[in-house]
Tab-separated table of C-alpha atoms and ligand atoms in Angstrom:
chain	number	residue	atom	x	y	z
A	1	MET	CA	-0.528	6.392	-27.307
A	2	ILE	CA	-0.556	6.417	-23.472
A	3	HIS	CA	-4.282	7.122	-22.397
A	4	GLN	CA	-6.829	6.573	-19.675
A	5	GLU	CA	-9.265	3.817	-20.221
A	6	CYS	CA	-12.520	2.852	-18.553
A	7	ILE	CA	-11.996	-0.567	-16.961
A	8	ASN	CA	-15.802	-1.298	-18.109
A	9	CYS	CA	-16.718	0.072	-21.393
A	10	LYS	CA	-13.013	0.816	-22.475
A	11	ALA	CA	-13.759	4.322	-23.349
A	12	THR	CA	-10.502	6.243	-23.657
A	13	TYR	CA	-9.569	9.776	-22.369
A	14	GLY	CA	-6.168	11.638	-22.941
A	15	ILE	CA	-3.556	11.610	-20.042
A	16	ASP	CA	-4.001	15.491	-19.603
A	17	GLU	CA	-7.663	15.353	-19.087
A	18	ILE	CA	-8.863	15.540	-15.466
A	19	ILE	CA	-11.388	12.928	-15.056
A	20	TYR	CA	-12.136	10.303	-12.311
A	21	PHE	CA	-14.909	8.274	-13.718
A	22	CYS	CA	-15.951	7.193	-17.064
A	23	LYS	CA	-18.335	9.888	-18.747
A	24	LYS	CA	-20.146	7.141	-20.434
A	25	CYS	CA	-20.640	4.379	-17.850
A	26	GLY	CA	-19.366	5.971	-14.551
A	27	ASP	CA	-16.898	3.157	-13.905
A	28	ILE	CA	-13.352	3.785	-12.708
A	29	LEU	CA	-10.252	4.436	-15.061
A	30	GLU	CA	-6.873	3.189	-15.517
A	31	VAL	CA	-3.762	4.191	-17.334
A	32	LYS	CA	-2.962	2.182	-20.585
A	33	PHE	CA	0.039	2.023	-22.716
A	34	ASP	CA	-0.623	0.946	-26.313
A	35	GLY	CA	1.100	-1.796	-28.183
A	36	ASN	CA	4.858	-1.647	-27.969
A	37	GLU	CA	5.154	1.740	-25.987
A	38	LEU	CA	6.330	-0.097	-22.732
A	39	ALA	CA	8.676	-2.415	-24.635
A	40	GLU	CA	10.204	0.632	-26.634
A	41	ALA	CA	10.679	2.386	-23.313
A	42	ALA	CA	12.413	-0.663	-21.672
A	43	LYS	CA	14.704	-1.069	-24.739
A	44	THR	CA	15.737	2.547	-25.375
A	45	SER	CA	16.003	4.175	-21.976
A	46	ALA	CA	18.953	3.547	-19.369
A	47	TRP	CA	16.430	2.569	-16.488
A	48	LYS	CA	18.555	-0.460	-15.410
A	49	THR	CA	21.464	1.829	-14.353
A	50	LYS	CA	19.181	3.847	-11.857
A	51	PRO	CA	18.760	2.863	-8.373
A	52	LEU	CA	15.965	0.747	-7.174
A	53	SER	CA	13.253	3.136	-6.570
A	54	VAL	CA	9.951	4.462	-8.069
A	55	TRP	CA	11.687	6.798	-10.586
A	56	ARG	CA	14.007	3.995	-11.841
A	57	TYR	CA	10.884	3.212	-13.804
A	58	ARG	CA	10.325	6.678	-15.212
A	59	PRO	CA	9.913	5.451	-18.730
A	60	PHE	CA	7.091	3.354	-17.486
A	61	MET	CA	5.089	6.070	-16.076
A	62	PRO	CA	2.657	8.381	-17.716
A	63	ILE	CA	4.591	11.775	-16.904
A	64	HIS	CA	5.966	14.068	-19.727
A	65	GLU	CA	9.734	13.930	-20.140
A	66	SER	CA	10.060	17.602	-19.523
A	67	THR	CA	8.126	17.531	-16.168
A	68	LYS	CA	10.093	18.291	-13.050
A	69	LEU	CA	9.587	15.512	-10.416
A	70	VAL	CA	8.063	15.940	-6.978
A	71	THR	CA	9.987	13.393	-5.071
A	72	LEU	CA	11.404	12.538	-1.666
A	73	SER	CA	13.162	9.185	-2.753
A	74	GLU	CA	10.483	6.666	-2.588
A	75	GLY	CA	10.446	2.927	-3.253
A	76	GLY	CA	13.481	0.665	-3.255
A	77	THR	CA	12.136	-0.788	0.081
A	78	GLY	CA	13.659	-3.914	1.588
A	79	LEU	CA	12.819	-7.395	0.542
A	80	HIS	CA	13.625	-9.144	3.660
A	81	CYS	CA	14.252	-12.827	3.589
A	82	SER	CA	12.367	-13.766	6.755
A	83	PRO	CA	13.584	-17.491	7.834
A	84	ARG	CA	12.520	-17.132	11.446
A	85	LEU	CA	8.920	-16.183	10.804
A	86	GLY	CA	8.790	-18.774	7.910
A	87	GLU	CA	9.714	-21.377	10.296
A	88	GLU	CA	7.241	-20.263	12.727
A	89	LEU	CA	4.409	-20.285	10.128
A	90	GLY	CA	5.738	-23.427	8.567
A	91	LEU	CA	6.980	-21.931	5.267
A	92	LYS	CA	10.251	-22.542	3.765
A	93	ASN	CA	10.557	-19.377	1.560
A	94	LEU	CA	9.282	-16.211	2.856
A	95	TYR	CA	9.966	-12.627	2.068
A	96	VAL	CA	8.586	-9.406	3.567
A	97	LYS	CA	8.456	-6.406	1.573
A	98	ASN	CA	8.552	-3.675	4.018
A	99	GLU	CA	6.605	-0.670	2.480
A	100	GLY	CA	7.053	1.171	5.650
A	101	GLU	CA	10.511	2.005	4.692
A	102	ASN	CA	9.070	4.756	2.366
A	103	PRO	CA	9.686	8.393	3.229
A	104	THR	CA	6.562	9.085	5.237
A	105	GLY	CA	6.337	5.597	6.344
A	106	SER	CA	3.895	3.933	3.958
A	107	PHE	CA	3.509	2.554	0.465
A	108	LYS	CA	1.339	5.673	-0.440
A	109	ASP	CA	4.427	7.542	-1.223
A	110	ARG	CA	4.888	5.456	-4.467
A	111	GLY	CA	1.556	6.683	-5.575
A	112	MET	CA	2.045	10.233	-4.337
A	113	THR	CA	5.287	11.082	-5.949
A	114	VAL	CA	3.618	10.327	-9.348
A	115	GLY	CA	0.107	11.737	-8.356
A	116	VAL	CA	1.453	15.161	-7.090
A	117	THR	CA	4.059	15.130	-10.044
A	118	LYS	CA	0.990	14.939	-12.337
A	119	ALA	CA	-1.222	17.126	-10.428
A	120	VAL	CA	1.776	20.055	-10.909
A	121	GLU	CA	2.158	18.965	-14.509
A	122	LEU	CA	-1.588	19.708	-15.001
A	123	GLY	CA	-1.428	23.057	-13.313
A	124	ALA	CA	-3.122	22.180	-9.927
A	125	ARG	CA	-2.576	24.308	-7.094
A	126	HIS	CA	-4.878	22.416	-4.646
A	127	VAL	CA	-4.969	18.794	-3.879
A	128	ILE	CA	-7.352	16.887	-1.846
A	129	CYS	CA	-7.943	13.382	-0.520
A	130	ALA	CA	-10.084	11.327	2.123
A	131	SER	CA	-8.194	9.160	4.335
A	132	THR	CA	-7.890	6.698	7.053
A	133	GLY	CA	-4.514	8.370	7.737
A	134	ASN	CA	-1.509	7.300	5.653
A	135	THR	CA	-2.824	8.892	2.316
A	136	SER	CA	-3.409	12.138	4.113
A	137	ALA	CA	0.174	12.032	5.603
A	138	SER	CA	1.654	11.270	2.429
A	139	LEU	CA	-0.395	13.865	0.287
A	140	ALA	CA	0.580	16.617	2.831
A	141	ALA	CA	4.202	15.795	2.463
A	142	TYR	CA	4.301	15.807	-1.165
A	143	ALA	CA	1.991	18.699	-1.504
A	144	ALA	CA	4.538	20.630	0.761
A	145	ARG	CA	7.336	19.501	-1.319
A	146	ALA	CA	5.555	20.815	-4.381
A	147	GLY	CA	4.529	24.135	-2.688
A	148	ILE	CA	0.814	23.794	-3.203
A	149	ARG	CA	-2.401	23.616	-0.997
A	150	CYS	CA	-3.549	20.518	0.616
A	151	THR	CA	-6.885	19.475	2.197
A	152	VAL	CA	-7.550	16.071	3.817
A	153	LEU	CA	-10.691	14.814	5.184
A	154	ILE	CA	-10.384	11.991	7.780
A	155	PRO	CA	-12.818	9.920	9.931
A	156	SER	CA	-13.177	11.915	13.193
A	157	GLY	CA	-11.132	9.994	16.088
A	158	LYS	CA	-10.462	6.960	13.890
A	159	ILE	CA	-6.992	7.752	12.667
A	160	ALA	CA	-3.834	6.622	14.476
A	161	TYR	CA	-1.925	9.722	16.001
A	162	GLY	CA	1.297	9.286	14.146
A	163	LYS	CA	-0.410	9.807	10.795
A	164	LEU	CA	-2.481	12.841	12.076
A	165	SER	CA	0.733	14.405	13.396
A	166	GLN	CA	2.159	14.034	9.940
A	167	ALA	CA	-0.832	15.658	7.993
A	168	MET	CA	-0.608	18.632	10.567
A	169	ILE	CA	3.057	19.218	10.550
A	170	HIS	CA	3.118	19.349	6.924
A	171	GLY	CA	0.561	22.098	6.851
A	172	ALA	CA	-2.569	20.409	5.313
A	173	LYS	CA	-5.962	21.789	6.273
A	174	VAL	CA	-7.101	18.713	8.228
A	175	LEU	CA	-11.056	18.425	8.351
A	176	GLN	CA	-12.124	15.518	10.827
A	177	VAL	CA	-15.466	14.435	9.378
A	178	LYS	CA	-18.097	13.183	11.677
A	179	GLY	CA	-18.590	9.898	9.743
A	180	ASN	CA	-16.473	7.119	8.443
A	181	PHE	CA	-13.736	6.877	5.630
A	182	ASP	CA	-16.391	6.037	2.972
A	183	GLU	CA	-18.559	9.052	3.832
A	184	ALA	CA	-15.434	11.156	3.585
A	185	LEU	CA	-14.714	9.843	0.343
A	186	GLU	CA	-18.058	10.719	-1.016
A	187	PHE	CA	-17.532	14.325	0.000
A	188	VAL	CA	-14.063	14.712	-1.634
A	189	LEU	CA	-15.465	13.109	-4.940
A	190	LYS	CA	-18.353	15.728	-4.613
A	191	LEU	CA	-15.804	18.479	-3.945
A	192	ALA	CA	-13.766	17.610	-6.967
A	193	GLU	CA	-16.478	17.296	-9.247
A	194	LYS	CA	-17.826	20.688	-8.162
A	195	HIS	CA	-14.656	22.515	-7.871
A	196	LYS	CA	-12.511	21.506	-10.925
A	197	ASP	CA	-9.373	23.401	-9.656
A	198	ILE	CA	-9.189	20.949	-6.848
A	199	TYR	CA	-7.267	17.746	-7.901
A	200	LEU	CA	-8.248	14.470	-6.128
A	201	LEU	CA	-5.467	12.159	-5.091
A	202	ASN	CA	-7.364	9.219	-3.736
A	203	SER	CA	-6.392	5.740	-5.295
A	204	ILE	CA	-9.311	6.413	-7.739
A	205	ASN	CA	-6.923	8.414	-9.383
A	206	PRO	CA	-5.057	6.304	-11.929
A	207	PHE	CA	-1.874	8.176	-11.900
A	208	ARG	CA	-1.267	7.208	-8.392
A	209	ILE	CA	-1.878	3.613	-9.270
A	210	GLU	CA	0.857	3.972	-11.932
A	211	GLY	CA	3.316	5.029	-8.874
A	212	GLN	CA	2.156	2.149	-6.967
A	213	LYS	CA	2.592	-0.458	-9.819
A	214	SER	CA	6.335	-0.015	-9.041
A	215	LEU	CA	5.808	-2.237	-5.948
A	216	GLY	CA	5.070	-5.287	-8.257
A	217	TYR	CA	8.290	-4.108	-10.594
A	218	GLU	CA	10.555	-4.065	-7.666
A	219	ILE	CA	9.673	-7.650	-6.185
A	220	CYS	CA	10.414	-9.018	-9.756
A	221	GLU	CA	13.728	-7.257	-9.849
A	222	GLN	CA	14.791	-8.049	-6.139
A	223	LEU	CA	14.149	-11.759	-6.568
A	224	ASP	CA	16.236	-11.648	-10.005
A	225	TYR	CA	13.049	-12.159	-12.049
A	226	GLU	CA	12.146	-15.477	-10.059
A	227	VAL	CA	8.558	-14.551	-9.374
A	228	PRO	CA	7.193	-15.777	-6.177
A	229	ASP	CA	4.227	-18.253	-6.259
A	230	ARG	CA	2.351	-15.908	-4.139
A	231	ILE	CA	1.900	-12.177	-2.932
A	232	VAL	CA	0.084	-11.647	0.149
A	233	ILE	CA	-1.285	-7.900	0.865
A	234	PRO	CA	-3.514	-6.126	2.989
A	235	VAL	CA	-6.506	-4.694	1.312
A	236	GLY	CA	-8.672	-1.543	2.269
A	237	ASN	CA	-9.764	0.706	-0.569
A	238	ALA	CA	-8.091	-1.907	-2.903
A	239	GLY	CA	-5.912	0.158	-4.861
A	240	ASN	CA	-2.668	-1.161	-3.749
A	241	ILE	CA	-3.394	-4.937	-4.799
A	242	SER	CA	-4.648	-3.649	-8.127
A	243	ALA	CA	-1.545	-1.616	-8.657
A	244	ALA	CA	1.020	-4.216	-7.753
A	245	TRP	CA	-1.038	-6.686	-10.232
A	246	LYS	CA	-0.765	-3.944	-12.892
A	247	GLY	CA	2.884	-3.897	-12.379
A	248	LEU	CA	3.511	-7.635	-12.671
A	249	LYS	CA	1.273	-7.863	-15.564
A	250	GLU	CA	3.254	-5.378	-17.458
A	251	PHE	CA	6.554	-7.105	-16.636
A	252	TYR	CA	4.916	-10.376	-17.850
A	253	GLU	CA	3.945	-8.702	-21.014
A	254	LEU	CA	7.301	-7.277	-21.614
A	255	GLY	CA	8.808	-10.857	-21.292
A	256	PHE	CA	10.830	-9.941	-18.085
A	257	ILE	CA	9.083	-12.679	-16.111
A	258	LYS	CA	7.816	-16.003	-16.944
A	259	LYS	CA	4.742	-16.578	-14.704
A	260	LEU	CA	2.603	-14.562	-12.367
A	261	PRO	CA	2.060	-14.817	-8.694
A	262	LYS	CA	-1.248	-15.611	-7.211
A	263	MET	CA	-2.612	-12.258	-5.649
A	264	THR	CA	-3.831	-12.918	-2.037
A	265	GLY	CA	-5.762	-10.167	-0.331
A	266	ILE	CA	-6.402	-9.806	3.305
A	267	GLN	CA	-8.888	-7.844	5.026
A	268	ALA	CA	-9.870	-7.325	8.610
A	269	GLU	CA	-13.185	-9.245	9.726
A	270	GLY	CA	-15.185	-6.329	10.457
A	271	SER	CA	-14.462	-4.513	7.177
A	272	ALA	CA	-14.121	-7.188	4.458
A	273	PRO	CA	-16.598	-6.864	1.488
A	274	ILE	CA	-13.756	-7.931	-1.187
A	275	ALA	CA	-12.932	-11.158	0.838
A	276	GLN	CA	-16.651	-11.981	1.274
A	277	ALA	CA	-17.319	-11.576	-2.318
A	278	ILE	CA	-14.393	-13.814	-3.247
A	279	LYS	CA	-15.344	-16.490	-0.682
A	280	ALA	CA	-18.932	-16.371	-1.979
A	281	GLY	CA	-17.914	-16.599	-5.683
A	282	SER	CA	-19.768	-13.374	-6.478
A	283	ASP	CA	-19.068	-10.796	-9.024
A	284	LYS	CA	-20.251	-8.004	-6.762
A	285	ILE	CA	-19.471	-6.737	-3.449
A	286	VAL	CA	-21.821	-5.828	-0.649
A	287	PRO	CA	-20.622	-2.774	1.047
A	288	VAL	CA	-20.026	-2.930	5.009
A	289	GLU	CA	-22.254	0.015	6.330
A	290	HIS	CA	-20.409	0.174	9.749
A	291	PRO	CA	-16.904	-1.045	9.235
A	292	GLU	CA	-14.952	-1.926	12.136
A	293	THR	CA	-11.457	-2.979	13.051
A	294	ILE	CA	-8.572	-2.064	15.237
A	295	ALA	CA	-6.641	-1.768	12.008
A	296	THR	CA	-8.013	1.665	11.308
A	297	ALA	CA	-5.931	2.011	7.951
A	298	ILE	CA	-8.153	-0.675	6.401
A	299	ARG	CA	-11.467	0.206	8.178
A	300	ILE	CA	-13.218	0.833	4.839
A	301	GLY	CA	-16.802	-0.618	4.054
A	302	ALA	CA	-17.103	0.420	0.405
A	303	PRO	CA	-13.601	-0.087	-1.497
A	304	VAL	CA	-13.581	2.174	-4.460
A	305	SER	CA	-11.336	-0.056	-6.586
A	306	TRP	CA	-13.260	-3.403	-5.694
A	307	LYS	CA	-13.504	-4.420	-9.361
A	308	LYS	CA	-9.831	-4.102	-10.074
A	309	ALA	CA	-8.964	-6.031	-6.922
A	310	VAL	CA	-11.479	-8.855	-7.621
A	311	ASN	CA	-10.212	-9.003	-11.161
A	312	ALA	CA	-6.537	-9.255	-9.910
A	313	ILE	CA	-7.323	-12.005	-7.437
A	314	ARG	CA	-9.399	-14.018	-9.882
A	315	GLU	CA	-7.099	-13.704	-12.964
A	316	SER	CA	-4.111	-14.598	-10.914
A	317	LYS	CA	-5.847	-17.650	-9.453
A	318	GLY	CA	-5.217	-16.122	-5.779
A	319	THR	CA	-7.632	-15.873	-2.875
A	320	ALA	CA	-8.858	-13.537	-0.352
A	321	GLU	CA	-9.097	-14.281	3.703
A	322	THR	CA	-10.472	-12.154	6.629
A	323	VAL	CA	-8.501	-11.867	9.826
A	324	THR	CA	-9.739	-10.916	13.440
A	325	ASP	CA	-8.211	-7.954	15.336
A	326	GLU	CA	-6.721	-10.473	17.736
A	327	GLU	CA	-4.950	-12.229	14.952
A	328	ILE	CA	-3.849	-8.941	13.650
A	329	LEU	CA	-2.228	-7.743	16.904
A	330	ASP	CA	-0.667	-11.336	17.397
A	331	ALA	CA	0.879	-11.105	14.078
A	332	GLN	CA	2.110	-7.465	14.636
A	333	LYS	CA	3.815	-8.748	17.727
A	334	THR	CA	5.400	-11.794	16.184
A	335	LEU	CA	6.727	-9.897	13.302
A	336	ALA	CA	8.267	-7.339	15.597
A	337	ARG	CA	9.845	-9.980	17.828
A	338	ILE	CA	11.260	-12.509	15.571
A	339	GLU	CA	12.254	-10.447	12.422
A	340	GLY	CA	12.842	-6.991	14.020
A	341	ILE	CA	10.079	-5.397	11.694
A	342	PHE	CA	7.685	-3.205	13.421
A	343	VAL	CA	4.639	-2.356	11.303
A	344	GLU	CA	1.345	-0.886	11.936
A	345	PRO	CA	-1.827	-3.193	12.617
A	346	ALA	CA	-3.127	-2.875	9.083
A	347	SER	CA	0.253	-4.052	7.763
A	348	ALA	CA	0.255	-7.104	10.015
A	349	SER	CA	-3.064	-8.195	8.418
A	350	SER	CA	-0.980	-9.713	5.526
A	351	ILE	CA	1.150	-11.887	8.120
A	352	ALA	CA	-2.000	-12.874	10.051
A	353	GLY	CA	-3.819	-13.843	6.747
A	354	LEU	CA	-0.781	-15.881	5.745
A	355	LYS	CA	-0.683	-17.771	8.933
A	356	LYS	CA	-4.488	-18.470	8.634
A	357	LEU	CA	-4.115	-19.770	4.926
A	358	ILE	CA	-1.070	-21.963	5.651
A	359	LYS	CA	-3.061	-23.402	8.633
A	360	ASN	CA	-6.148	-24.320	6.658
A	361	GLY	CA	-4.037	-25.856	3.726
A	362	THR	CA	-4.898	-22.949	1.149
A	363	ILE	CA	-1.123	-22.084	0.960
A	364	GLY	CA	1.291	-24.894	0.610
A	365	LYS	CA	4.470	-25.089	2.859
A	366	ASP	CA	6.742	-25.389	-0.394
A	367	GLU	CA	5.404	-22.031	-1.769
A	368	ARG	CA	7.554	-19.033	-2.235
A	369	VAL	CA	5.778	-16.213	-0.653
A	370	VAL	CA	6.165	-12.410	-0.596
A	371	CYS	CA	3.953	-10.694	2.287
A	372	ILE	CA	3.635	-6.971	1.834
A	373	THR	CA	3.638	-4.825	5.054
A	374	THR	CA	2.536	-1.437	4.220
A	375	GLY	CA	2.918	1.011	6.908
A	376	HIS	CA	5.270	1.633	9.693
A	377	GLY	CA	4.743	0.632	13.286
A	378	LEU	CA	5.522	4.158	14.614
A	379	LYS	CA	2.243	5.345	12.850
A	380	ASP	CA	0.389	3.877	15.710
A	381	PRO	CA	2.404	3.831	18.776
A	382	ASP	CA	-0.627	3.587	21.124
A	383	THR	CA	-1.674	0.311	19.711
A	384	ALA	CA	2.100	-1.068	20.280
A	385	ILE	CA	2.469	0.145	23.773
A	386	LYS	CA	-1.032	-1.126	24.690
A	387	GLN	CA	0.033	-4.738	23.862
A	388	SER	CA	3.535	-4.711	25.163
A	389	GLU	CA	4.902	-5.119	28.389
A	390	LYS	CA	5.191	-1.816	30.474
A	391	PRO	CA	8.573	-0.270	31.377
A	392	LEU	CA	9.795	-1.031	34.802
A	393	GLU	CA	10.570	2.170	36.806
A	394	VAL	CA	13.554	1.670	39.041
A	395	ASP	CA	15.778	3.556	41.528
A	396	ALA	CA	18.897	5.410	39.814
A	397	GLU	CA	21.178	2.705	41.508
A	398	ILE	CA	23.123	-0.053	39.839
A	399	SER	CA	21.854	-2.489	42.212
A	400	ALA	CA	18.239	-1.740	41.748
A	401	ILE	CA	18.944	-2.268	37.917
A	402	GLU	CA	20.704	-5.499	38.519
A	403	SER	CA	17.863	-6.865	40.712
A	404	ALA	CA	15.190	-5.706	38.186
A	405	LEU	CA	17.172	-7.665	35.589
A	406	GLY	CA	17.832	-10.785	37.884
A	407	LEU	CA	21.487	-10.347	37.898
A	408	LYS	CA	23.695	-11.318	40.795
A	409	ASN	CA	25.521	-8.591	42.734
A	410	LYS	CA	29.151	-9.764	41.814
A	411	GLN	CA	31.344	-9.085	38.941
A	412	VAL	CA	30.989	-11.716	35.964
A	413	ILE	CA	34.161	-12.469	33.912
A	414	LEU	CA	33.117	-13.690	30.422
A	415	ALA	CA	35.275	-16.841	29.417
A	416	ARG	CA	36.767	-16.631	25.913
B	501	F0G	N1	-2.137	-0.846	4.826
B	501	F0G	C1	-2.148	0.466	5.098
B	501	F0G	C2	-1.171	0.880	6.320
B	501	F0G	C3	-3.086	1.557	4.482
B	501	F0G	O1	-2.886	2.634	5.095
B	501	F0G	C4	-3.972	1.185	3.600
B	501	F0G	C5	-4.777	2.135	2.981
B	501	F0G	C6	-3.904	-0.241	3.323
B	501	F0G	C7	-3.008	-1.081	3.892
B	501	F0G	C8	-4.879	-0.525	2.088
B	501	F0G	O2	-4.332	-0.192	0.932
B	501	F0G	O3	-6.476	0.990	0.268
B	501	F0G	O4	-4.736	0.346	-1.422
B	501	F0G	O5	-6.130	-1.331	-0.408
B	501	F0G	N2	-4.987	3.317	3.600
B	501	F0G	C9	-5.725	4.390	2.903
B	501	F0G	C10	-5.551	5.685	3.485
B	501	F0G	C11	-7.050	3.969	2.732
B	501	F0G	O6	-6.376	6.562	3.492
B	501	F0G	O7	-4.471	5.972	4.010
B	501	F0G	P1	-5.438	-0.133	-0.324
């Protein structure tokens, strides 16, 4: 039977129980499929005839058959072969999986379509999350789609404008907490504990992770089941790397793929407890009390899913790296200019980390690498504008435009 299971003591709970932490040891939970459940689902359903999307994998999701889905068409994002960026970084085989192509512009939609569908299935009428921006934008949209109440707690002054505008226009109640993300998360955990009718949709919620595991499935399918050597992914609260790994492992256990990629997590230097633990060979993280980075989406000091992430990295023989704000901004610009893919700073950390790991010899030039970019560049237009050439204001005359472009003032015939 599909159930929720504690990642530590393996205590089990039903999939219709509203629970976020193990009642026995207090650790976090994951959804588990028993024995041949997934294999049976893979064999008997017509999932392969459905378009590439989160719900193509409906038989692999812990949602009852009769439940109506809350969806905006998520997943099915492009896996872009990126030879020019590869050449720049010294890599022969590079793909960018651009999660900014999801309906609200980030990978969070994969988790929210499943999470909000589950919320409605459980009878919840009020959903909540703490967020550095994208989770709140996504939850607000899906709650609107479902017609239920939504509250989001964000760190005051530290979220990008695009994301804030999304949460606001979708009608969520937005509370700006005078504190950082980790503090906001503490508050929503307490609220969900105290007010049982409020359903929590941070990535601690294992049903969100189920939606996000489709990222791993899709990469396999888009590469015709020829698994890459490595997946490089930005890490904040550590839900996404854990989810992608869960999806990959399920496909491996189903026999769809013959090997597993090395999971490689990238964190911003000022907010890097997981990368520090991996580098130190430690089994525990040391939370960062005052996390800082220009990549506000991953400005997180105490990632709630750190154990799952450390496990994914270790089990897959991957690694973790930190990148500076300068390296992040440089990678954001390079990706936009040589591959035409505009991502927000946190997303670009995967590209920056890849560059660093190739340079220091950790990643070999012959490796086939998939880099995940997690959120669209329009989420944070201010940062993009700040680091680009300002538009030139010109008089409304052809000669002024020609002169600004360095063109000669005479007609040029194109020779064919
Ligand atoms: N990239 C972007 C653009 C994000 O918004 C986030 C997380 C991450 C990467 C990290 O993913 O937390 O699963 O490791 N944003 C969350 C939010 C925390 O509230 O929007 P993770």
